[in-house]
XYZ file of C-alpha atoms in Angstrom:
763
model
C 31.439 17.949 22.115
C 33.692 15.077 21.039
C 32.121 12.271 18.986
C 33.777 9.020 17.879
C 32.167 6.868 15.203
C 33.338 3.264 14.933
C 32.706 2.076 11.375
C 32.876 3.916 8.073
C 29.874 2.398 6.327
C 26.970 4.501 5.015
C 25.297 4.822 8.419
C 28.443 5.814 10.282
C 29.548 8.300 7.634
C 26.148 9.916 7.314
C 25.785 10.216 11.087
C 29.204 11.862 11.260
C 28.338 14.317 8.493
C 25.006 15.296 10.043
C 26.438 15.697 13.529
C 29.189 17.948 12.223
C 26.821 19.937 10.041
C 24.369 20.546 12.876
C 27.167 21.871 15.071
C 30.490 22.697 13.348
C 32.113 23.029 16.784
C 31.765 19.319 17.366
C 34.903 17.256 16.988
C 33.819 14.171 15.007
C 36.171 11.286 14.227
C 35.371 8.187 12.158
C 37.446 5.020 12.570
C 37.380 2.544 9.669
C 39.762 -0.409 9.545
C 39.484 -0.808 5.756
C 40.563 1.406 2.866
C 38.127 4.126 1.683
C 37.144 2.159 -1.434
C 36.959 -1.236 0.262
C 33.445 -2.632 0.551
C 31.449 -5.768 -0.104
C 28.511 -6.057 -2.460
C 27.708 -3.745 -5.314
C 24.490 -1.731 -5.439
C 22.367 -0.043 -2.776
C 18.619 0.578 -3.100
C 17.084 3.564 -1.307
C 13.374 4.294 -0.967
C 11.726 7.597 -1.856
C 10.946 8.051 1.847
C 14.625 7.753 2.814
C 15.692 10.013 -0.030
C 13.166 12.599 1.105
C 14.725 12.570 4.558
C 18.202 13.020 3.067
C 16.984 15.855 0.848
C 15.575 17.809 3.799
C 18.495 17.086 6.129
C 21.398 17.651 3.733
C 20.607 18.932 0.229
C 24.292 18.716 -0.719
C 24.386 14.965 -0.134
C 21.027 14.534 -1.843
C 22.157 16.464 -4.936
C 25.333 14.370 -5.181
C 23.398 11.118 -4.845
C 20.716 12.181 -7.297
C 23.337 12.562 -10.026
C 24.343 8.927 -9.494
C 20.952 7.250 -9.264
C 19.616 4.621 -11.605
C 15.822 4.675 -11.429
C 13.215 2.159 -12.560
C 9.595 1.261 -11.832
C 9.071 -2.363 -12.830
C 9.441 -5.731 -11.135
C 9.727 -8.910 -13.205
C 8.907 -12.308 -11.718
C 10.179 -15.231 -13.794
C 8.623 -18.557 -12.837
C 8.477 -21.748 -14.932
C 8.947 -19.953 -18.219
C 6.430 -17.225 -17.444
C 7.456 -13.592 -17.013
C 5.037 -11.416 -15.039
C 5.761 -7.695 -14.912
C 4.332 -5.324 -12.323
C 4.949 -1.592 -12.648
C 4.662 1.594 -10.648
C 7.038 0.637 -7.831
C 9.687 3.361 -7.993
C 13.251 2.341 -7.122
C 16.483 4.307 -6.932
C 19.880 2.617 -6.703
C 23.556 3.450 -6.996
C 26.844 1.697 -6.520
C 27.888 1.116 -2.934
C 31.370 2.523 -3.676
C 29.836 5.689 -5.126
C 27.577 6.077 -2.077
C 30.593 5.765 0.224
C 32.598 8.218 -1.881
C 29.831 10.834 -1.751
C 29.500 10.496 2.029
C 33.261 10.502 2.564
C 33.623 13.687 0.537
C 30.811 15.346 2.456
C 32.528 14.432 5.725
C 35.817 15.897 4.525
C 34.123 19.094 3.362
C 32.529 19.516 6.776
C 35.746 18.842 8.675
C 35.094 15.298 9.952
C 38.312 13.458 10.804
C 38.241 10.255 8.677
C 40.776 7.637 9.794
C 40.934 4.755 7.333
C 43.166 1.700 7.790
C 42.583 2.320 11.504
C 40.990 -0.210 13.826
C 38.637 1.674 16.097
C 39.659 1.584 19.764
C 37.224 -0.238 22.041
C 34.080 1.766 22.775
C 34.828 1.752 26.492
C 38.217 3.339 25.864
C 36.787 5.954 23.514
C 34.035 6.775 26.006
C 36.678 7.932 28.488
C 37.749 10.741 26.158
C 34.574 11.398 24.120
C 31.069 12.601 24.930
C 29.476 10.147 22.486
C 30.628 6.902 20.857
C 28.582 5.649 17.895
C 28.924 1.915 17.261
C 28.260 1.656 13.530
C 30.507 -1.373 13.076
C 28.086 -3.682 11.307
C 26.398 -7.030 11.834
C 29.484 -8.482 13.535
C 29.786 -5.405 15.779
C 32.612 -5.620 18.286
C 30.992 -2.729 20.166
C 27.807 -4.702 20.631
C 29.585 -7.886 21.633
C 31.900 -6.129 24.104
C 28.874 -4.750 25.923
C 26.416 -7.588 25.347
C 25.482 -7.522 29.022
C 24.008 -4.050 28.468
C 22.667 -4.262 24.921
C 21.390 -7.857 25.432
C 21.450 -8.853 21.759
C 19.508 -11.763 20.260
C 21.024 -13.109 17.063
C 19.356 -15.727 14.866
C 20.965 -17.373 11.838
C 18.588 -18.516 9.120
C 18.065 -21.373 6.681
C 19.272 -20.020 3.335
C 22.720 -19.307 1.927
C 23.224 -16.328 -0.349
C 26.016 -14.534 -2.199
C 26.367 -10.994 -3.646
C 27.596 -10.845 -7.253
C 27.596 -8.387 -10.141
C 26.503 -8.628 -13.784
C 28.064 -6.454 -16.541
C 24.769 -4.984 -17.783
C 21.740 -3.193 -16.386
C 18.513 -5.101 -15.858
C 15.545 -3.045 -17.055
C 13.534 -4.032 -13.961
C 13.980 -5.475 -10.520
C 14.125 -9.158 -11.379
C 13.141 -12.188 -9.338
C 13.948 -15.407 -11.164
C 13.408 -18.927 -9.886
C 15.100 -22.004 -11.318
C 14.319 -25.583 -10.343
C 17.461 -27.707 -10.496
C 18.357 -31.281 -9.626
C 19.736 -29.959 -6.348
C 16.582 -27.965 -5.553
C 15.098 -24.512 -5.972
C 17.361 -21.484 -6.404
C 16.399 -17.837 -6.746
C 17.976 -14.707 -8.168
C 17.320 -11.180 -6.926
C 18.704 -8.703 -9.456
C 18.566 -4.941 -9.957
C 20.577 -2.266 -11.814
C 22.822 0.114 -9.912
C 24.634 1.781 -12.849
C 24.079 2.192 -16.575
C 26.180 -0.911 -17.223
C 25.971 -2.930 -14.006
C 23.516 -4.884 -11.884
C 23.597 -6.437 -8.447
C 22.781 -10.149 -8.487
C 22.010 -12.010 -5.259
C 21.728 -15.774 -5.556
C 19.962 -17.514 -2.692
C 18.935 -21.073 -1.847
C 18.211 -23.323 1.099
C 21.264 -24.630 2.958
C 20.582 -28.219 1.853
C 20.247 -27.135 -1.791
C 23.516 -25.199 -1.529
C 25.285 -28.324 -0.274
C 23.705 -30.672 -2.829
C 24.745 -28.282 -5.602
C 28.359 -28.416 -4.349
C 28.688 -24.716 -3.568
C 30.152 -25.552 -0.165
C 33.328 -26.605 -1.983
C 33.592 -23.638 -4.396
C 35.819 -20.596 -4.180
C 34.556 -17.138 -5.125
C 35.344 -17.409 -8.841
C 33.875 -20.880 -9.259
C 30.732 -19.877 -7.361
C 30.231 -16.933 -9.721
C 30.723 -19.143 -12.776
C 28.300 -21.798 -11.596
C 25.657 -19.232 -10.617
C 25.985 -17.695 -14.095
C 25.231 -21.098 -15.638
C 22.170 -21.693 -13.482
C 20.789 -18.257 -14.389
C 22.067 -18.049 -17.970
C 18.619 -17.041 -19.275
C 18.358 -14.081 -16.922
C 21.925 -13.018 -17.715
C 21.769 -13.582 -21.449
C 24.822 -15.802 -21.151
C 26.928 -13.028 -19.606
C 29.275 -13.709 -16.657
C 28.997 -12.848 -12.986
C 31.828 -11.410 -10.922
C 32.435 -11.204 -7.205
C 33.683 -8.639 -4.728
C 34.643 -10.308 -1.461
C 31.655 -12.488 -2.330
C 31.312 -15.215 0.257
C 28.312 -17.454 0.745
C 26.708 -16.644 4.067
C 23.545 -17.243 6.051
C 21.558 -14.164 6.981
C 21.653 -13.174 10.651
C 18.829 -11.248 12.271
C 20.092 -8.958 15.033
C 17.797 -7.555 17.710
C 19.040 -5.585 20.723
C 17.014 -5.019 23.859
C 18.844 -1.718 24.451
C 20.577 0.536 21.954
C 22.617 2.833 24.232
C 24.162 3.105 27.671
C 26.295 5.294 29.898
C 29.351 3.566 31.417
C 28.889 3.289 35.192
C 32.471 4.466 35.679
C 31.733 7.768 33.938
C 32.635 9.149 30.535
C 30.645 9.460 27.346
C 27.642 7.423 26.252
C 27.740 4.582 23.703
C 24.989 4.075 21.120
C 24.426 1.514 18.356
C 23.427 2.394 14.809
C 22.592 0.422 11.648
C 23.433 -3.279 11.439
C 25.114 -3.153 14.835
C 21.712 -2.379 16.343
C 19.450 -4.356 14.019
C 19.288 -6.207 10.727
C 16.428 -6.907 8.329
C 16.610 -9.402 5.478
C 17.924 -8.043 2.182
C 14.774 -9.154 0.340
C 13.037 -6.038 1.678
C 16.030 -3.859 0.723
C 16.348 -2.288 4.137
C 19.909 -2.462 5.514
C 21.329 0.812 4.196
C 17.903 2.460 4.387
C 17.588 1.714 8.105
C 21.154 2.819 8.830
C 20.658 6.147 7.051
C 17.347 6.702 8.830
C 19.039 5.870 12.150
C 21.614 8.550 11.411
C 18.894 11.096 10.626
C 17.031 10.339 13.847
C 20.171 10.325 15.996
C 21.275 13.698 14.663
C 17.795 15.168 15.082
C 17.431 13.924 18.665
C 20.830 15.312 19.644
C 19.724 18.642 18.176
C 16.354 18.627 19.953
C 17.089 17.214 23.401
C 18.811 19.002 26.309
C 21.617 16.472 26.760
C 23.169 13.304 25.376
C 21.308 10.802 27.621
C 17.932 12.395 26.828
C 18.792 12.447 23.131
C 19.793 8.789 23.056
C 16.666 7.769 24.956
C 14.566 9.714 22.441
C 16.483 8.132 19.540
C 15.831 4.617 20.809
C 12.179 5.385 21.523
C 11.700 6.811 18.034
C 13.552 4.186 16.047
C 12.747 0.947 17.837
C 9.101 0.674 16.702
C 10.025 1.589 13.120
C 12.777 -1.025 13.038
C 10.549 -3.637 14.681
C 7.934 -3.088 11.990
C 10.552 -3.446 9.257
C 11.919 -6.580 10.899
C 8.440 -8.123 10.994
C 8.053 -7.434 7.284
C 11.549 -8.782 6.632
C 10.771 -11.898 8.679
C 7.708 -12.606 6.541
C 9.660 -11.960 3.338
C 12.615 -14.108 4.396
C 10.395 -17.017 5.389
C 8.550 -16.785 2.081
C 11.794 -17.245 0.177
C 12.998 -19.943 2.559
C 9.813 -21.871 1.792
C 9.771 -20.932 -1.885
C 9.331 -24.515 -3.104
C 5.941 -24.636 -1.413
C 4.617 -21.755 -3.519
C 5.765 -22.905 -6.950
C 2.569 -24.782 -7.856
C 0.469 -21.645 -7.914
C -0.653 -20.231 -11.282
C 1.872 -17.779 -12.769
C 0.050 -14.537 -11.986
C -1.034 -15.653 -8.532
C 2.550 -16.717 -7.829
C 3.751 -13.250 -8.841
C 1.106 -11.565 -6.682
C 2.023 -13.826 -3.764
C 5.699 -12.909 -4.117
C 5.006 -9.180 -4.338
C 2.767 -9.194 -1.248
C 4.936 -11.609 0.784
C 6.069 -9.040 3.371
C 2.487 -7.708 3.899
C 3.748 -4.179 3.227
C 2.648 -4.286 -0.396
C -1.023 -5.222 -0.539
C -3.836 -5.789 -2.999
C -4.997 -2.173 -2.799
C -1.467 -0.814 -2.928
C -0.672 -2.881 -6.022
C -3.966 -1.896 -7.637
C -2.926 1.741 -7.360
C 0.572 1.035 -8.693
C -0.431 -1.247 -11.557
C -4.181 -1.787 -11.988
C -3.656 -3.848 -15.153
C -1.463 -6.360 -13.345
C -3.935 -6.807 -10.479
C -6.833 -7.145 -12.906
C -4.939 -9.917 -14.727
C -4.309 -11.740 -11.427
C -8.000 -11.472 -10.557
C -9.088 -12.769 -13.976
C -6.751 -15.754 -13.623
C -8.276 -16.455 -10.190
C -11.839 -16.233 -11.511
C -12.734 -13.056 -9.611
C -15.604 -11.274 -11.400
C -14.767 -7.845 -12.750
C -15.503 -5.097 -10.261
C -15.581 -7.537 -7.344
C -12.967 -7.375 -4.581
C -11.614 -10.891 -3.919
C -13.103 -10.888 -0.412
C -16.612 -10.732 -1.881
C -16.352 -13.851 -4.002
C -18.453 -16.799 -2.744
C -16.939 -19.947 -1.270
C -18.400 -23.417 -0.731
C -17.605 -25.642 2.247
C -19.274 -29.039 1.915
C -22.941 -28.281 1.263
C -22.693 -24.692 2.512
C -22.010 -21.772 0.164
C -20.851 -18.580 1.855
C -21.586 -15.296 0.111
C -18.146 -13.873 0.913
C -14.825 -14.806 2.490
C -15.253 -12.950 5.802
C -15.742 -14.872 9.037
C -16.710 -13.190 12.278
C -14.357 -15.142 14.512
C -15.495 -16.877 17.729
C -15.196 -14.442 20.637
C -16.012 -15.412 24.211
C -18.404 -12.891 25.759
C -18.650 -14.311 29.311
C -22.180 -12.995 29.926
C -24.220 -16.218 30.048
C -25.976 -17.488 33.156
C -25.853 -21.257 33.681
C -24.719 -21.600 30.075
C -27.861 -20.001 28.670
C -27.492 -17.584 25.739
C -29.649 -14.520 26.303
C -30.528 -11.154 24.830
C -26.896 -10.088 24.719
C -25.995 -13.041 22.458
C -28.998 -12.365 20.233
C -27.950 -8.750 19.756
C -24.225 -9.504 19.514
C -24.473 -12.255 16.904
C -27.465 -10.720 15.155
C -25.594 -7.441 14.682
C -22.600 -9.208 13.118
C -24.889 -11.165 10.798
C -26.631 -7.934 9.769
C -23.148 -6.455 9.298
C -22.435 -8.580 6.249
C -19.967 -11.302 7.303
C -20.365 -14.455 5.244
C -20.056 -16.671 8.329
C -20.718 -15.603 11.908
C -19.351 -17.905 14.603
C -20.578 -18.246 18.151
C -18.157 -18.102 21.022
C -16.836 -21.441 22.286
C -20.011 -23.198 23.399
C -19.207 -25.624 26.191
C -20.444 -29.201 26.175
C -20.915 -29.523 29.944
C -20.972 -27.385 33.103
C -17.486 -28.609 34.018
C -16.291 -27.877 30.491
C -16.816 -24.133 30.896
C -13.905 -21.703 31.033
C -15.781 -19.308 33.330
C -19.210 -19.116 34.960
C -20.183 -16.741 32.116
C -19.598 -19.215 29.274
C -22.453 -20.491 27.109
C -23.332 -24.146 26.745
C -25.345 -26.734 24.859
C -26.058 -29.402 27.433
C -29.753 -28.598 28.163
C -32.973 -28.208 26.203
C -33.276 -24.633 27.474
C -29.855 -23.746 26.034
C -30.814 -25.362 22.731
C -33.935 -23.206 22.614
C -31.872 -20.109 23.409
C -29.569 -20.794 20.470
C -32.536 -21.538 18.192
C -33.813 -18.045 18.999
C -30.534 -16.563 17.760
C -30.576 -18.705 14.610
C -34.186 -17.787 13.856
C -33.386 -14.081 14.157
C -30.515 -14.369 11.688
C -32.652 -16.363 9.251
C -35.419 -13.766 9.372
C -33.406 -10.538 9.340
C -30.029 -11.386 7.791
C -30.833 -13.919 5.059
C -27.704 -15.143 3.350
C -25.548 -14.950 6.461
C -24.410 -18.350 7.718
C -24.211 -19.085 11.425
C -21.661 -21.471 12.901
C -21.300 -22.976 16.360
C -17.958 -23.743 17.967
C -17.993 -26.611 20.465
C -15.306 -27.014 23.083
C -14.294 -28.129 26.557
C -12.055 -25.955 28.708
C -9.861 -28.739 30.116
C -7.256 -27.488 32.558
C -8.028 -23.847 31.688
C -11.516 -24.032 33.246
C -12.990 -22.727 36.483
C -11.526 -19.217 36.092
C -12.680 -15.629 36.477
C -14.401 -13.606 33.795
C -11.820 -12.165 31.416
C -12.063 -8.580 32.687
C -11.855 -9.741 36.295
C -8.576 -11.610 35.767
C -7.973 -13.741 32.714
C -7.001 -17.362 33.489
C -7.103 -16.637 37.236
C -8.960 -19.147 39.431
C -12.306 -18.211 40.948
C -12.152 -16.920 44.521
C -14.880 -19.433 45.408
C -17.257 -21.822 43.715
C -14.532 -23.592 41.744
C -15.343 -26.851 40.021
C -12.788 -29.605 39.434
C -10.986 -29.552 36.084
C -9.683 -32.391 33.935
C -6.914 -32.689 31.342
C -4.844 -35.268 29.473
C -2.200 -34.994 32.204
C -2.143 -33.652 35.749
C -0.344 -30.416 34.834
C -1.734 -27.060 35.982
C -1.857 -24.195 33.492
C 0.233 -22.115 35.890
C 1.827 -23.971 38.779
C 0.964 -22.496 42.143
C -1.922 -20.448 40.727
C -4.280 -22.653 38.713
C -5.611 -25.883 40.119
C -3.990 -29.174 39.164
C -6.358 -31.056 36.846
C -7.345 -34.669 37.226
C -5.850 -36.840 34.497
C -8.679 -38.266 32.431
C -9.240 -42.012 32.556
C -11.016 -44.060 29.924
C -14.433 -43.570 31.483
C -13.962 -39.817 31.669
C -12.834 -39.655 28.061
C -15.850 -41.648 26.928
C -18.201 -39.406 28.893
C -16.785 -36.203 27.395
C -16.818 -37.661 23.877
C -20.542 -38.349 24.274
C -21.088 -34.839 25.643
C -19.575 -33.455 22.437
C -21.854 -35.676 20.338
C -24.933 -34.677 22.332
C -24.062 -30.996 21.975
C -23.630 -31.483 18.223
C -27.122 -32.984 17.977
C -28.550 -30.047 19.902
C -26.692 -27.606 17.653
C -28.104 -29.316 14.583
C -31.651 -29.098 15.924
C -31.043 -25.408 16.753
C -30.373 -24.875 13.046
C -26.695 -23.914 12.860
C -25.174 -24.115 9.376
C -21.664 -25.164 10.395
C -19.978 -26.746 13.399
C -16.405 -26.131 14.481
C -14.564 -28.419 16.879
C -12.238 -26.420 19.121
C -8.867 -28.174 19.272
C -6.799 -25.059 19.973
C -5.685 -22.627 22.683
C -4.854 -25.160 25.355
C -8.407 -26.317 25.988
C -9.099 -30.015 26.470
C -8.639 -31.374 22.947
C -5.706 -29.038 22.309
C -4.200 -30.361 25.528
C -4.105 -33.835 24.027
C -2.360 -32.578 20.874
C 0.536 -30.673 22.437
C 3.567 -32.549 23.812
C 3.881 -29.818 26.441
C 0.503 -30.663 27.969
C 0.155 -34.368 27.162
C 2.564 -36.507 29.195
C 0.458 -39.668 29.117
C 2.120 -43.059 28.879
C -0.914 -44.954 27.540
C -2.202 -45.184 23.974
C -3.214 -41.496 24.069
C 0.227 -40.055 24.777
C 3.669 -40.204 23.210
C 4.122 -39.539 19.505
C 1.816 -37.325 17.482
C -0.288 -40.205 16.172
C -1.055 -41.211 19.766
C -1.736 -37.630 20.856
C -4.168 -37.280 17.950
C -6.129 -40.398 18.882
C -8.613 -38.889 21.340
C -9.297 -35.624 19.421
C -10.001 -37.758 16.350
C -12.355 -39.972 18.344
C -14.255 -36.877 19.429
C -14.275 -35.550 15.874
C -15.691 -38.850 14.582
C -18.441 -38.762 17.208
C -19.329 -35.162 16.349
C -19.239 -35.811 12.620
C -21.569 -38.779 13.043
C -23.989 -36.717 15.145
C -23.975 -33.742 12.777
C -25.987 -33.729 9.509
C -23.861 -35.048 6.654
C -24.621 -32.095 4.357
C -23.443 -29.514 6.891
C -19.699 -28.918 7.204
C -17.524 -29.498 10.255
C -14.325 -27.455 10.638
C -11.546 -27.806 13.198
C -9.632 -25.016 14.926
C -6.038 -25.868 15.825
C -3.069 -24.112 17.392
C -0.424 -24.485 14.705
C 2.396 -23.662 17.106
C 2.676 -23.423 20.872
C 5.221 -20.580 20.593
C 7.315 -22.511 23.106
C 10.310 -24.835 22.921
C 9.375 -28.478 22.711
C 5.780 -27.752 21.708
C 3.726 -28.208 18.581
C 5.636 -27.203 15.447
C 4.473 -26.030 12.039
C 5.281 -29.483 10.654
C 3.148 -31.025 13.420
C 0.329 -28.675 12.447
C 0.417 -29.977 8.884
C 0.179 -33.559 10.185
C -2.691 -32.637 12.535
C -4.550 -30.914 9.705
C -3.979 -33.910 7.441
C -5.457 -36.255 10.035
C -8.614 -34.194 10.544
C -9.075 -33.618 6.818
C -8.833 -37.366 6.219
C -11.684 -37.868 8.716
C -13.914 -35.365 6.940
C -13.049 -31.878 8.200
C -14.260 -29.387 5.596
C -11.638 -26.784 6.568
C -8.915 -26.149 9.117
C -9.194 -22.952 11.148
C -5.530 -22.147 11.793
C -4.821 -20.265 14.992
C -1.747 -20.443 17.240
C -0.663 -20.478 20.849
C -2.480 -19.949 24.159
C -1.518 -23.524 25.062
C 1.100 -22.805 27.741
C 1.519 -19.742 29.921
C 5.228 -19.396 29.049
C 4.596 -18.889 25.323
C 6.490 -16.199 23.412
C 4.411 -15.286 20.352
C 5.910 -13.299 17.484
C 3.077 -10.793 17.280
C 2.568 -8.650 14.206
C 0.161 -7.911 11.410
C -1.344 -11.147 10.032
C 1.292 -12.992 12.047
C -0.541 -16.334 12.137
C -1.424 -16.503 8.451
C 1.808 -18.227 7.282
C 0.714 -21.330 9.198
C -2.569 -21.413 7.295
C -0.679 -20.808 4.059
C 1.588 -23.779 4.717
C -1.270 -26.162 5.468
C -3.165 -25.058 2.369
C -0.106 -25.316 0.145
C 1.081 -28.700 1.393
C -2.264 -30.435 1.785
C -4.593 -28.633 -0.589
C -7.272 -28.461 2.112
C -9.349 -25.319 2.680
C -8.083 -23.109 5.492
C -9.426 -20.253 7.577
C -6.710 -17.732 8.404
C -6.795 -15.755 11.649
C -4.476 -13.546 13.663
C -4.285 -9.739 13.509
C -6.009 -9.525 10.129
C -7.323 -6.034 10.571
C -8.208 -4.511 7.200
C -10.215 -5.413 4.141
C -7.008 -4.890 2.192
C -5.407 -7.702 4.229
C -8.346 -9.993 3.418
C -8.190 -9.230 -0.310
C -4.435 -9.798 -0.322
C -4.597 -13.130 1.516
C -7.415 -14.488 -0.625
C -5.962 -13.415 -3.980
C -2.469 -14.646 -3.083
C -3.896 -18.089 -2.335
C -2.762 -18.100 1.285
C -6.256 -18.640 2.689
C -9.786 -19.489 1.591
C -11.548 -17.603 4.372
C -10.354 -14.923 6.799
C -11.603 -14.758 10.370
C -11.541 -11.412 12.181
C -12.356 -10.871 15.831
C -11.429 -7.457 17.257
C -12.387 -5.553 14.075
C -15.886 -6.953 14.533
C -15.942 -5.719 18.120
C -14.899 -2.279 16.940
C -17.398 -2.305 14.079
C -20.239 -4.870 13.901
C -20.806 -3.802 10.275
C -17.172 -4.201 9.318
C -17.935 -6.192 6.152
C -20.588 -3.809 4.847
C -18.308 -0.869 5.518
C -15.491 -2.661 3.685
C -17.802 -2.962 0.690
C -18.745 0.717 0.860
C -15.130 1.820 1.131
C -14.295 -0.178 -1.990
C -17.348 0.988 -3.921
C -18.745 -2.540 -4.115
C -22.524 -3.078 -4.257
C -22.785 -6.671 -5.457
C -24.293 -9.863 -4.005
C -21.309 -10.586 -1.749
C -22.317 -7.789 0.651
C -26.027 -6.956 0.471
C -27.204 -4.192 2.799
C -30.311 -5.004 4.835
C -33.210 -2.886 3.551
C -33.445 -0.745 6.722
C -29.731 0.108 6.445
C -29.478 0.973 2.749
C -29.603 4.698 3.353
C -26.264 4.378 5.122
C -24.562 2.307 2.449
C -22.340 5.100 1.161
C -19.183 6.105 2.971
C -19.614 9.429 4.799
C -17.280 12.274 3.753
C -14.287 12.964 5.969
C -12.256 16.028 6.795
C -8.835 16.902 5.462
C -5.746 15.521 7.190
C -2.358 17.098 6.465
C 0.639 14.769 6.325
C 3.515 14.924 8.818
C 6.235 17.481 8.292
C 9.789 16.380 7.407
C 11.698 14.795 10.301
C 14.726 17.104 10.079
C 14.942 20.234 7.932
C 18.107 22.338 7.696
C 19.114 25.277 5.569
C 21.061 24.486 2.408
C 24.823 24.903 2.239
């Protein structure tokens, strides 16, 4: 088997070494256009997980690296004169040149043909004479670009500029330092990689970089000026460069990672930065490349042929990389928006920074450094022994016993809008299950405002009585649980099938006419075209909302939420993609807000003054030309000014062509931004799935309340179980008397961890 590797970075070299070691008969050649010692940057950080993989796959390489490592456990966050230290993290780093030298020597010892100062031939040409071509040629990969029609890359350039530098001493911790200058906020990421050297990355927003004059500096002047800005961190010592150019980070995603040329010959596969990148703030570039090499070698060893091996490699690595990229995306955005976080108290700021990627959490940090987390909790006023999620919170005249909200979830089981036994059991079970606030599904204000024939309503006395029955049950059997009602109108998304019969699909018969801000169907050719609302229609619907609010108040609900999200009627007015009106209710955002605010005012006037009203919004449409995060802040500001007690921050579902960036807690940054910029209470939603997520979001100051939907479908007693799993028995999660015998977590069986990915004999 003949293998050509294009690129002599860590990933390419390690792949070459493993492939040769697994089968000494393979002919493996590495092409690298630079000299052996030529590289950019300084230090490389590797995780214990990656090192474990190296140790099992090639003990010789591991032993050589281990002799070079600098290890440390602490992270320092320096913010407005305060230094917060968190321990127990466990890092290992070494110089990039030393890493390359170790891998180069291993390749030579194994008989890999290393060709430095040699531009790699095009992958297509190599494929004609080799069985496998590995494109490990970095973020600017010529291999990827030459075959972009196959790999289908997506490349995004981001908002900060950064530069890699070196300091002539070793930091005693991983250091994050923030300085606020006349030009704007700048940050330093620093860590040791040798006994006398540290990597220093200086990063700032593009506009700050320009205002500070860095766009006119050469390498030496940039290093000198960075050293002045961060003189305290450096102790007055200088910074030096190594091909250190200011650049903007580029995220690389490829739809495919390998292919076989249609004209025959060997297969071509991407590895490392050629296949994917993840922002340096999660320390993942070299880690991912090395792990790619491990997986590629293992798959070639396990599978019956090259195509099967490459398919297995892509299948194995893609989800892992996607997860890392989601974490890196969250981390990168946090630093891009750093100025928004600076007003937080010192310890909360440090906790927020450490948990920014969502991979490090409250529980994880508590295990690593319980003293640090306890200090953060004391600063935030969390009682000792109380998880942050079980601290009370007050909205208007309503005090919730904890921060958990059972999110509105449409059930589609009502008849003529009437809530029945199912709703009593469904909502009653969630109230018994410990959530501080239990929300109804979207309750429709009129028959024509329903999404489906199975939606509940509040337009008749009988419906009001049905809801009062639910409220009375909760009052009697789950005292302390608050019950909220969400009012909405389906707009153009109405008159559709039940969700499990075909979500957003029109009814086969019995359709009712739908209305919207503009005559635009949800899906052209499938959903009906709505009638554009005139003044009379708008007035009628506004009064229907007010009447429903009065009924909800008489039914005894504690809180009312106005649904202005997910493409329903009021959301349709807010989004420029669904509101094309040319009158006073269309055009700029102020005009698009006019009708939703009129409805809010009518509801607020009809609802008891001491009971809070919240508003759910879609903070982004996930579509070009739609609502932006900045728009969401303006929308939240407008509702808060009219008396909204909190903003429930959801996203999307406005247009059918949306492209959401799904992931764990993926909507929470929008809530964080609104809270930080406006200081208004927010409810965070969106793939918040664990009590650890809730604790992390609350303690970091990103949200005041957390709404969970699917977890409450999986487990109606999710909140009580979260308390049991954390050993909490306080007032934030009282067990109903009939359930107290089950308040301790049942024992579980033993689960052995996975075996090493690739294990070879030493030698």
